[in-house]
Amino acid sequence: MVKPLRKAVLPVAGLGTRFLPATKAMPKEMLPVVDKPLIQYAVDEARAAGIDQFCMVTGRGKTALIDHFDIAFELEATLAERGKREALALLREEAMPPGSITTVRQQVPLGLGHAIWCARSFIGDDPFAILLPDDLVLSQMPCTAQLAKVYNETGGNVVAISEVPREQTNRYGILKTGKVEGDRVEVLGLVEKPKPEDAPSNFSIIGRYVLLPEVIPFLSRMEAGAGNEVQLTDAMAKMIGKMPFHGLKFEGQRFDCGDKAGFLEAQIAFSLVRPDLSPAVREFLKKYVTEQP
Ligand code: UTP
């Protein structure tokens, strides 16, 4: 029996430089896809996997993220007074139970590995999921639930993986793959941002992980890796061979919302699965692709 997965860490301390000036005074994770901020997608996805304890690793200028999960008392009172029942129900439906979300500060963004290390007290001795809110996944079964299913069967570490064009391996954490069983791939090695000619495969990790707390001592070493940052991938690589470690070719489509084109594509894809928006979006898309020079 594996220890149940109840915790998630949401690293949100990055600077979001690719989205300036939008992210000058607003965290990247508050950018909406259709009508929901990225952070809310991540929390909803984790809750759908049975996770009920959250830790956001924040930095300066990120208070909107904390406020987002609080009760907007004046707003709710005004909505109630005006009889806006639907809007009120929406807010209440998404409210977090008291005490279920905590935050820690990463004072200096020294890398994703360092951000996870900052959540070490929250993690304690428990397995935990990591969701990078700027990676969005559109799927039948929420991506974290897919990982949790594998974790419950195999234990150890499980990461979501997808194939990337070989010339893009220098943007991702890349797997050295072992045995492949259906959608599960044994992880034999991990390299952060290898040059295409050095990449051991074209399977990259996307921003969804289930990890064991044993990763923390490796992160504590604070070894700088690619980009001079403390890389999560490097610490994970040190766990290979010591415990089960699988990559999951998850079902679904991933959108890199930290990138402008990926973010725009997500807007289209997520609006096309919304019955209230899909007809209008299809209509205007047709107009733009056929009528524009
Ligand atoms: P990114 O590589 O997308 O960096 O981080 P970024 O700063 O958010 O965005 P750009 O590249 O400047 O536009 C991936 C994830 O890791 C978190 C980010 O918040 C994001 O969720 N992160 C990254 C941290 O929390 N701390 C860090 O030191 C680095």
Coordinates of N, CA and C in Angstrom, one line a residue, residues 37-264:
P37 N -8.6 32.0 -14.0 CA -7.2 32.2 -14.0 C -6.4 30.8 -14.0
L38 N -5.2 30.9 -14.5 CA -4.4 29.6 -14.6 C -4.3 28.9 -13.2
I39 N -4.2 29.7 -12.2 CA -4.0 29.0 -10.8 C -5.2 28.2 -10.5
Q40 N -6.4 28.7 -10.9 CA -7.7 28.0 -10.5 C -7.8 26.7 -11.3
Y41 N -7.3 26.6 -12.5 CA -7.3 25.4 -13.3 C -6.4 24.4 -12.5
A42 N -5.3 24.8 -12.0 CA -4.3 23.9 -11.4 C -5.0 23.3 -10.1
V43 N -5.6 24.2 -9.3 CA -6.2 23.8 -8.0 C -7.4 22.8 -8.3
D44 N -8.2 23.2 -9.3 CA -9.3 22.3 -9.6 C -8.9 21.0 -10.1
E45 N -7.8 20.9 -10.9 CA -7.3 19.7 -11.4 C -6.7 18.8 -10.2
A46 N -6.1 19.4 -9.3 CA -5.5 18.7 -8.1 C -6.7 18.2 -7.3
R47 N -7.7 19.0 -7.1 CA -8.8 18.6 -6.2 C -9.5 17.4 -6.9
A48 N -9.6 17.3 -8.2 CA -10.2 16.2 -8.9 C -9.4 14.9 -8.7
A49 N -8.1 15.1 -8.3 CA -7.3 13.9 -8.0 C -7.3 13.5 -6.5
G50 N -8.2 14.1 -5.8 CA -8.3 13.8 -4.3 C -7.4 14.6 -3.4
I51 N -6.7 15.6 -4.0 CA -5.8 16.4 -3.2 C -6.5 17.4 -2.4
D52 N -6.2 17.6 -1.1 CA -7.0 18.6 -0.3 C -6.1 19.5 0.5
Q53 N -4.8 19.4 0.3 CA -3.9 20.3 1.0 C -2.9 20.9 -0.1
F54 N -2.9 22.2 0.0 CA -2.1 23.0 -1.1 C -1.1 23.9 -0.5
C55 N 0.0 24.0 -1.2 CA 1.0 25.0 -0.8 C 1.4 25.8 -2.0
M56 N 1.2 27.1 -2.0 CA 1.7 28.0 -3.1 C 3.0 28.5 -2.7
V57 N 4.0 28.4 -3.6 CA 5.3 29.0 -3.4 C 5.3 30.3 -4.1
T58 N 5.2 31.4 -3.3 CA 5.0 32.7 -3.9 C 6.2 33.6 -3.8
G59 N 6.1 34.8 -4.4 CA 7.2 35.8 -4.3 C 6.5 37.1 -4.2
R60 N 7.3 38.2 -4.3 CA 6.7 39.5 -4.2 C 5.8 39.8 -5.3
G61 N 4.7 40.6 -5.0 CA 3.8 40.9 -6.1 C 2.8 39.8 -6.4
K62 N 2.7 38.8 -5.5 CA 1.8 37.7 -5.8 C 0.6 37.6 -4.9
T63 N 0.3 38.7 -4.2 CA -0.8 38.7 -3.2 C -2.2 38.4 -3.9
A64 N -2.3 38.8 -5.2 CA -3.6 38.5 -5.9 C -3.9 37.0 -5.8
L65 N -2.9 36.2 -5.9 CA -3.1 34.8 -5.9 C -3.7 34.3 -4.5
I66 N -3.2 34.9 -3.5 CA -3.7 34.6 -2.1 C -5.1 35.1 -2.0
D67 N -5.4 36.3 -2.4 CA -6.7 36.9 -2.3 C -7.7 36.1 -3.2
H68 N -7.3 35.5 -4.3 CA -8.2 34.8 -5.1 C -8.8 33.6 -4.4
F69 N -8.1 33.0 -3.4 CA -8.6 31.9 -2.7 C -9.3 32.2 -1.4
D70 N -9.4 33.5 -1.2 CA -10.1 34.0 0.1 C -11.6 34.2 -0.3
I71 N -12.4 34.5 0.7 CA -13.8 34.9 0.5 C -13.8 36.4 0.2
A72 N -14.5 36.7 -1.0 CA -14.6 38.2 -1.3 C -15.9 38.7 -0.7
F73 N -15.8 39.0 0.6 CA -17.0 39.3 1.4 C -17.9 40.4 0.8
E74 N -17.3 41.5 0.5 CA -18.1 42.6 0.0 C -18.8 42.2 -1.3
L75 N -18.0 41.6 -2.2 CA -18.5 41.2 -3.5 C -19.7 40.2 -3.3
E76 N -19.5 39.2 -2.4 CA -20.6 38.2 -2.2 C -21.8 38.9 -1.6
A77 N -21.6 39.9 -0.7 CA -22.8 40.6 -0.1 C -23.5 41.4 -1.2
T78 N -22.8 42.0 -2.1 CA -23.4 42.8 -3.1 C -24.1 41.9 -4.1
L79 N -23.5 40.8 -4.5 CA -24.2 39.9 -5.4 C -25.5 39.3 -4.8
A80 N -25.4 39.0 -3.5 CA -26.6 38.5 -2.8 C -27.7 39.6 -2.8
E81 N -27.3 40.8 -2.5 CA -28.3 41.9 -2.4 C -29.0 42.1 -3.8
R82 N -28.2 41.9 -4.9 CA -28.7 42.2 -6.2 C -29.4 40.9 -6.8
G83 N -29.4 39.9 -6.1 CA -30.0 38.6 -6.6 C -29.3 37.9 -7.7
K84 N -28.0 38.2 -7.7 CA -27.1 37.5 -8.8 C -26.8 36.1 -8.3
R85 N -27.7 35.2 -8.3 CA -27.5 33.9 -7.7 C -26.5 33.0 -8.4
E86 N -26.5 33.1 -9.8 CA -25.6 32.3 -10.5 C -24.1 32.6 -10.2
A87 N -23.8 34.0 -10.2 CA -22.5 34.4 -10.0 C -22.0 34.0 -8.6
L88 N -23.0 34.2 -7.6 CA -22.7 33.8 -6.2 C -22.4 32.3 -6.1
A89 N -23.2 31.5 -6.8 CA -23.0 30.1 -6.7 C -21.7 29.7 -7.2
L90 N -21.3 30.4 -8.3 CA -20.0 30.1 -8.9 C -18.8 30.3 -7.9
L91 N -18.9 31.5 -7.2 CA -17.8 31.8 -6.3 C -17.8 30.8 -5.1
R92 N -19.0 30.4 -4.7 CA -19.1 29.5 -3.5 C -18.6 28.1 -3.9
E93 N -18.9 27.7 -5.1 CA -18.6 26.4 -5.6 C -17.0 26.2 -5.6
E94 N -16.3 27.3 -5.9 CA -14.9 27.2 -6.0 C -14.2 27.6 -4.7
A95 N -14.9 27.9 -3.6 CA -14.3 28.3 -2.4 C -13.5 27.1 -1.8
M96 N -12.4 27.5 -1.2 CA -11.5 26.4 -0.6 C -11.9 26.3 0.9
P97 N -11.9 25.0 1.4 CA -12.2 24.9 2.8 C -11.2 25.6 3.6
P98 N -11.5 26.2 4.8 CA -10.6 27.0 5.6 C -9.4 26.1 5.9
G99 N -8.2 26.7 5.8 CA -7.0 26.0 6.2 C -6.4 25.0 5.2
S100 N -7.0 25.0 4.0 CA -6.6 24.0 3.0 C -5.5 24.5 2.1
I101 N -5.2 25.8 2.2 CA -4.2 26.4 1.3 C -3.3 27.2 2.1
T102 N -2.0 27.0 1.9 CA -1.0 27.7 2.7 C 0.0 28.3 1.7
T103 N 0.8 29.3 2.1 CA 1.8 29.8 1.2 C 3.1 29.9 1.9
V104 N 4.2 29.7 1.1 CA 5.5 30.0 1.6 C 6.2 31.0 0.5
R105 N 7.1 31.8 1.0 CA 7.8 32.7 0.1 C 9.1 32.2 -0.4
Q106 N 9.3 32.3 -1.7 CA 10.6 32.0 -2.2 C 11.2 33.5 -2.5
Q107 N 12.0 33.9 -1.6 CA 12.4 35.3 -1.6 C 13.1 35.7 -2.9
V108 N 14.0 34.8 -3.4 CA 14.7 35.0 -4.7 C 14.4 33.8 -5.6
P109 N 13.9 34.1 -6.8 CA 13.6 33.0 -7.7 C 14.9 32.3 -8.2
L110 N 15.3 31.3 -7.5 CA 16.6 30.6 -7.8 C 16.4 29.4 -8.6
G111 N 15.2 29.1 -9.1 CA 14.9 28.0 -9.9 C 13.8 27.1 -9.3
L112 N 13.2 26.3 -10.2 CA 12.1 25.4 -9.8 C 12.4 24.5 -8.6
G113 N 13.6 23.9 -8.7 CA 14.1 23.0 -7.6 C 14.1 23.8 -6.2
H114 N 14.6 25.0 -6.3 CA 14.7 25.8 -5.0 C 13.3 26.1 -4.6
A115 N 12.3 26.4 -5.5 CA 10.9 26.7 -5.1 C 10.3 25.5 -4.4
I116 N 10.6 24.3 -4.9 CA 10.0 23.1 -4.2 C 10.6 22.9 -2.8
W117 N 11.9 23.2 -2.8 CA 12.6 23.1 -1.5 C 12.0 24.0 -0.4
C118 N 11.6 25.2 -0.9 CA 11.0 26.2 0.0 C 9.7 25.6 0.6
A119 N 9.1 24.6 0.0 CA 7.9 24.0 0.6 C 8.1 22.8 1.4
R120 N 9.4 22.6 1.9 CA 9.8 21.3 2.5 C 9.0 21.0 3.8
S121 N 8.7 22.1 4.6 CA 8.0 21.9 5.8 C 6.5 21.4 5.5
F122 N 6.0 21.9 4.5 CA 4.6 21.5 4.1 C 4.6 20.1 3.6
I123 N 5.7 19.7 2.9 CA 5.8 18.4 2.3 C 6.0 17.3 3.4
G124 N 6.8 17.6 4.4 CA 7.1 16.7 5.4 C 7.5 15.3 4.9
D125 N 6.8 14.3 5.4 CA 7.2 12.9 5.0 C 6.2 12.3 4.0
D126 N 5.5 13.2 3.3 CA 4.4 12.7 2.4 C 4.7 12.8 0.9
P127 N 4.0 12.0 0.1 CA 4.1 12.1 -1.3 C 3.4 13.4 -1.7
F128 N 3.8 14.0 -2.8 CA 3.1 15.3 -3.1 C 3.1 15.4 -4.7
A129 N 2.1 16.1 -5.1 CA 2.0 16.5 -6.6 C 2.6 17.9 -6.7
I130 N 3.2 18.1 -7.9 CA 3.6 19.5 -8.3 C 2.8 19.8 -9.6
L131 N 2.1 20.9 -9.6 CA 1.5 21.4 -10.8 C 2.0 22.8 -11.1
L132 N 2.6 22.9 -12.3 CA 3.1 24.2 -12.8 C 1.9 24.9 -13.5
P133 N 1.3 25.9 -12.9 CA 0.0 26.4 -13.4 C 0.1 26.9 -14.8
D134 N 1.3 27.2 -15.3 CA 1.4 27.7 -16.7 C 1.3 26.6 -17.7
D135 N 1.4 25.4 -17.3 CA 1.1 24.2 -18.2 C -0.4 23.9 -18.0
L136 N -1.2 23.9 -19.0 CA -2.6 23.6 -19.0 C -2.8 22.3 -19.8
V137 N -3.6 21.4 -19.2 CA -3.9 20.1 -20.0 C -5.4 20.0 -20.2
L138 N -5.7 19.8 -21.4 CA -7.1 19.5 -21.7 C -7.3 18.0 -22.0
S139 N -8.0 17.4 -21.1 CA -8.1 15.9 -21.2 C -9.4 15.4 -20.7
Q140 N -9.7 14.1 -21.0 CA -10.9 13.5 -20.4 C -10.8 13.4 -18.9
M141 N -9.7 12.6 -18.5 CA -9.5 12.5 -17.1 C -8.4 13.6 -16.7
P142 N -8.6 14.4 -15.7 CA -7.6 15.4 -15.3 C -6.2 14.8 -15.2
C143 N -5.2 15.5 -15.7 CA -3.9 14.9 -15.8 C -3.3 14.5 -14.5
T144 N -3.5 15.2 -13.4 CA -3.0 14.8 -12.1 C -3.7 13.5 -11.6
A145 N -5.0 13.4 -11.9 CA -5.6 12.1 -11.6 C -5.0 10.9 -12.3
Q146 N -4.6 11.2 -13.6 CA -4.0 10.1 -14.3 C -2.7 9.7 -13.7
L147 N -1.9 10.7 -13.2 CA -0.6 10.4 -12.5 C -0.9 9.7 -11.2
A148 N -1.9 10.2 -10.5 CA -2.2 9.6 -9.2 C -2.6 8.1 -9.3
K149 N -3.3 7.8 -10.4 CA -3.7 6.4 -10.7 C -2.4 5.5 -10.8
V150 N -1.5 6.0 -11.6 CA -0.2 5.2 -11.8 C 0.5 5.1 -10.4
Y151 N 0.6 6.3 -9.7 CA 1.3 6.3 -8.4 C 0.7 5.2 -7.5
N152 N -0.6 5.2 -7.4 CA -1.3 4.2 -6.5 C -1.0 2.8 -6.9
E153 N -0.6 2.5 -8.2 CA -0.3 1.1 -8.6 C 1.2 0.8 -8.4
T154 N 2.0 1.8 -8.7 CA 3.5 1.5 -8.8 C 4.2 2.1 -7.6
G155 N 3.7 3.1 -6.9 CA 4.5 3.9 -5.9 C 5.6 4.6 -6.6
G156 N 6.5 5.2 -5.8 CA 7.6 5.9 -6.4 C 7.2 7.3 -7.0
N157 N 8.0 7.7 -8.0 CA 7.8 9.0 -8.6 C 7.1 8.7 -10.0
V158 N 6.2 9.6 -10.3 CA 5.6 9.6 -11.7 C 5.5 11.0 -12.2
V159 N 6.0 11.1 -13.5 CA 5.9 12.4 -14.1 C 5.2 12.3 -15.5
A160 N 4.5 13.4 -15.8 CA 3.7 13.4 -17.1 C 4.7 13.7 -18.2
I161 N 4.7 13.0 -19.3 CA 5.6 13.2 -20.4 C 4.9 13.3 -21.7
S162 N 5.6 14.1 -22.6 CA 5.0 14.1 -24.0 C 6.2 14.3 -24.9
E163 N 6.0 13.9 -26.2 CA 7.1 14.0 -27.2 C 7.2 15.4 -27.7
V164 N 8.4 15.9 -27.8 CA 8.6 17.2 -28.4 C 9.5 17.1 -29.6
P165 N 9.4 18.0 -30.6 CA 10.3 18.0 -31.7 C 11.8 18.0 -31.2
R166 N 12.6 17.2 -31.9 CA 14.0 17.0 -31.4 C 14.7 18.4 -31.2
E167 N 14.4 19.3 -32.1 CA 15.2 20.6 -32.1 C 14.8 21.4 -30.8
Q168 N 13.7 21.0 -30.1 CA 13.3 21.7 -28.9 C 13.7 21.1 -27.6
T169 N 14.6 20.1 -27.6 CA 14.9 19.4 -26.4 C 15.6 20.4 -25.4
N170 N 16.2 21.4 -25.9 CA 17.0 22.3 -25.0 C 16.0 23.3 -24.3
R171 N 14.7 23.0 -24.3 CA 13.8 23.8 -23.5 C 13.2 23.0 -22.4
Y172 N 13.5 21.7 -22.3 CA 12.7 20.9 -21.4 C 13.6 19.9 -20.6
G173 N 13.0 19.3 -19.6 CA 13.7 18.2 -18.9 C 13.4 16.9 -19.8
I174 N 14.5 16.2 -20.1 CA 14.3 15.1 -21.1 C 14.7 13.8 -20.4
L175 N 13.9 12.7 -20.8 CA 14.0 11.4 -20.2 C 15.0 10.5 -21.0
K176 N 15.7 9.7 -20.3 CA 16.4 8.5 -20.9 C 15.4 7.4 -20.6
T177 N 14.8 6.8 -21.6 CA 13.7 5.8 -21.4 C 14.2 4.4 -21.3
G178 N 13.5 3.7 -20.5 CA 13.7 2.2 -20.3 C 12.5 1.5 -20.9
K179 N 12.1 0.4 -20.2 CA 11.0 -0.4 -20.6 C 9.7 0.4 -20.8
V180 N 9.0 0.2 -21.9 CA 7.7 0.8 -22.2 C 6.6 -0.2 -22.1
E181 N 5.6 0.1 -21.2 CA 4.5 -0.8 -21.1 C 3.2 0.1 -21.3
G182 N 2.7 0.0 -22.4 CA 1.5 0.8 -22.8 C 1.8 2.3 -22.7
D183 N 1.1 3.0 -21.8 CA 1.4 4.4 -21.7 C 2.5 4.7 -20.6
R184 N 3.0 3.7 -20.0 CA 4.0 3.9 -18.9 C 5.5 3.7 -19.4
V185 N 6.3 4.6 -19.1 CA 7.7 4.5 -19.5 C 8.6 4.5 -18.3
E186 N 9.5 3.5 -18.2 CA 10.4 3.4 -17.1 C 11.5 4.6 -17.3
V187 N 11.8 5.3 -16.3 CA 12.7 6.4 -16.4 C 14.1 5.9 -16.0
L188 N 15.0 6.0 -16.9 CA 16.4 5.5 -16.6 C 17.4 6.7 -16.4
G189 N 17.0 7.8 -16.8 CA 17.8 9.0 -16.7 C 17.0 10.3 -17.0
L190 N 17.5 11.4 -16.5 CA 16.9 12.7 -16.7 C 17.9 13.8 -17.0
V191 N 17.7 14.6 -18.0 CA 18.7 15.7 -18.3 C 17.9 16.9 -18.5
E192 N 18.3 18.0 -17.9 CA 17.6 19.3 -18.0 C 18.1 20.0 -19.3
K193 N 17.3 20.4 -20.2 CA 17.6 21.2 -21.3 C 18.8 20.8 -22.1
P194 N 18.9 19.5 -22.5 CA 20.0 19.0 -23.3 C 19.9 19.6 -24.8
K195 N 21.1 19.8 -25.4 CA 21.1 20.1 -26.8 C 20.6 19.0 -27.6
P196 N 19.9 19.2 -28.7 CA 19.3 18.1 -29.5 C 20.2 17.0 -29.7
E197 N 21.5 17.3 -30.0 CA 22.5 16.2 -30.3 C 22.8 15.4 -29.0
D198 N 22.6 15.9 -27.9 CA 22.9 15.2 -26.6 C 21.7 14.6 -26.0
A199 N 20.5 14.9 -26.5 CA 19.3 14.5 -25.8 C 19.1 12.9 -25.9
P200 N 18.9 12.3 -24.8 CA 18.7 10.8 -24.8 C 17.4 10.3 -25.4
S201 N 16.4 11.2 -25.6 CA 15.2 10.9 -26.3 C 14.5 12.2 -26.6
N202 N 13.3 12.1 -27.1 CA 12.5 13.4 -27.3 C 11.3 13.4 -26.4
F203 N 11.4 12.6 -25.3 CA 10.3 12.6 -24.3 C 10.6 13.7 -23.3
S204 N 9.7 14.7 -23.1 CA 10.0 15.7 -22.2 C 9.0 15.6 -21.0
I205 N 9.4 16.1 -19.9 CA 8.5 16.2 -18.7 C 7.7 17.5 -18.9
I206 N 6.4 17.4 -18.6 CA 5.6 18.6 -18.6 C 5.4 18.9 -17.1
G207 N 4.7 20.0 -16.9 CA 4.6 20.5 -15.5 C 3.6 19.8 -14.6
R208 N 3.7 18.5 -14.6 CA 2.9 17.7 -13.7 C 3.7 16.6 -13.1
Y209 N 3.8 16.5 -11.8 CA 4.7 15.5 -11.2 C 4.0 14.9 -9.9
V210 N 4.3 13.6 -9.6 CA 4.0 13.1 -8.3 C 5.3 12.6 -7.8
L211 N 5.8 13.2 -6.6 CA 7.1 12.8 -6.1 C 7.1 12.4 -4.7
L212 N 8.1 11.6 -4.3 CA 8.2 11.2 -2.9 C 9.1 12.3 -2.2
P213 N 8.9 12.4 -0.9 CA 9.6 13.4 -0.1 C 11.1 13.2 -0.1
E214 N 11.6 12.0 -0.5 CA 13.0 11.8 -0.6 C 13.8 12.7 -1.5
V215 N 13.0 13.5 -2.3 CA 13.7 14.4 -3.2 C 14.3 15.6 -2.5
I216 N 13.7 15.9 -1.3 CA 14.1 17.1 -0.6 C 15.6 17.1 -0.2
P217 N 16.2 16.0 0.4 CA 17.6 16.1 0.7 C 18.5 16.4 -0.5
F218 N 18.0 15.9 -1.7 CA 18.8 16.2 -2.9 C 18.7 17.6 -3.3
L219 N 17.6 18.2 -3.1 CA 17.4 19.7 -3.4 C 18.2 20.5 -2.4
S220 N 18.3 20.0 -1.1 CA 19.0 20.8 -0.1 C 20.5 21.0 -0.5
R221 N 21.0 20.2 -1.4 CA 22.4 20.4 -1.7 C 22.6 21.7 -2.5
M222 N 21.5 22.3 -3.1 CA 21.5 23.6 -3.8 C 22.5 23.6 -4.9
E223 N 22.6 22.5 -5.6 CA 23.6 22.5 -6.8 C 22.9 23.2 -7.9
A224 N 23.6 24.2 -8.5 CA 23.1 24.9 -9.6 C 23.3 24.1 -10.9
G225 N 22.3 24.0 -11.7 CA 22.3 23.3 -13.0 C 22.2 24.2 -14.2
A226 N 21.4 23.7 -15.2 CA 21.2 24.5 -16.4 C 20.7 25.9 -16.1
G227 N 21.2 26.9 -16.8 CA 20.7 28.2 -16.6 C 21.2 28.8 -15.2
N228 N 22.1 28.1 -14.5 CA 22.6 28.4 -13.2 C 21.5 28.4 -12.2
E229 N 20.4 27.6 -12.4 CA 19.3 27.6 -11.5 C 19.3 26.2 -10.8
V230 N 18.7 26.2 -9.6 CA 18.6 24.9 -8.9 C 17.5 24.1 -9.6
Q231 N 17.8 23.1 -10.3 CA 16.9 22.4 -11.1 C 16.3 21.2 -10.4
L232 N 14.9 21.1 -10.5 CA 14.2 20.0 -9.9 C 14.6 18.7 -10.7
T233 N 14.8 18.8 -12.0 CA 15.2 17.6 -12.8 C 16.4 17.0 -12.3
D234 N 17.4 17.8 -11.9 CA 18.7 17.2 -11.4 C 18.5 16.4 -10.1
A235 N 17.7 17.0 -9.2 CA 17.4 16.3 -7.9 C 16.6 15.0 -8.2
M236 N 15.7 15.0 -9.1 CA 14.9 13.8 -9.4 C 15.8 12.8 -10.0
A237 N 16.7 13.2 -10.8 CA 17.6 12.2 -11.5 C 18.4 11.4 -10.5
K238 N 18.7 12.0 -9.3 CA 19.4 11.3 -8.2 C 18.6 10.2 -7.6
M239 N 17.3 10.2 -7.8 CA 16.4 9.2 -7.2 C 16.2 8.0 -8.0
I240 N 16.7 8.1 -9.3 CA 16.5 7.0 -10.2 C 17.3 5.7 -9.7
G241 N 16.6 4.6 -9.7 CA 17.3 3.3 -9.3 C 17.1 3.1 -7.8
K242 N 16.7 4.1 -7.1 CA 16.5 3.9 -5.6 C 15.0 3.6 -5.3
M243 N 14.1 3.9 -6.3 CA 12.7 3.7 -6.1 C 12.0 3.7 -7.5
P244 N 10.8 3.1 -7.6 CA 10.2 3.1 -8.9 C 10.1 4.6 -9.5
F245 N 10.3 4.7 -10.8 CA 10.2 6.0 -11.4 C 9.6 5.8 -12.8
H246 N 8.5 6.4 -13.0 CA 7.8 6.2 -14.3 C 7.4 7.5 -15.0
G247 N 7.5 7.5 -16.3 CA 6.9 8.6 -17.1 C 5.5 8.1 -17.6
L248 N 4.5 9.0 -17.6 CA 3.2 8.6 -18.1 C 2.9 9.4 -19.3
K249 N 2.7 8.7 -20.5 CA 2.3 9.4 -21.7 C 0.8 9.6 -21.4
F250 N 0.5 10.8 -20.8 CA -0.9 11.1 -20.4 C -1.8 11.3 -21.6
E251 N -3.1 11.1 -21.3 CA -4.1 11.3 -22.4 C -4.4 12.8 -22.3
G252 N -4.4 13.5 -23.4 CA -4.8 14.9 -23.4 C -3.8 15.8 -24.2
Q253 N -4.2 17.1 -24.3 CA -3.3 18.0 -25.0 C -2.8 19.0 -24.0
R254 N -1.5 19.3 -24.1 CA -0.9 20.2 -23.1 C -0.6 21.5 -23.9
F255 N -0.9 22.6 -23.1 CA -0.7 24.0 -23.7 C 0.3 24.7 -22.8
D256 N 1.4 25.2 -23.4 CA 2.4 26.0 -22.6 C 1.9 27.4 -22.5
C257 N 1.2 27.7 -21.4 CA 0.6 29.1 -21.3 C 1.7 30.1 -20.8
G258 N 2.9 29.6 -20.6 CA 4.0 30.6 -20.2 C 4.5 31.2 -21.5
D259 N 4.0 30.7 -22.7 CA 4.5 31.2 -23.9 C 3.3 31.8 -24.7
K260 N 3.5 32.9 -25.4 CA 2.4 33.7 -25.9 C 1.6 32.9 -26.9
A261 N 2.2 32.2 -27.8 CA 1.5 31.4 -28.8 C 0.7 30.2 -28.1
G262 N 1.3 29.6 -27.1 CA 0.7 28.5 -26.4 C -0.5 29.0 -25.6
F263 N -0.4 30.2 -25.1 CA -1.4 30.8 -24.3 C -2.6 31.1 -25.2
L264 N -2.4 31.6 -26.4 CA -3.5 32.0 -27.3 C -4.1 30.7 -27.8

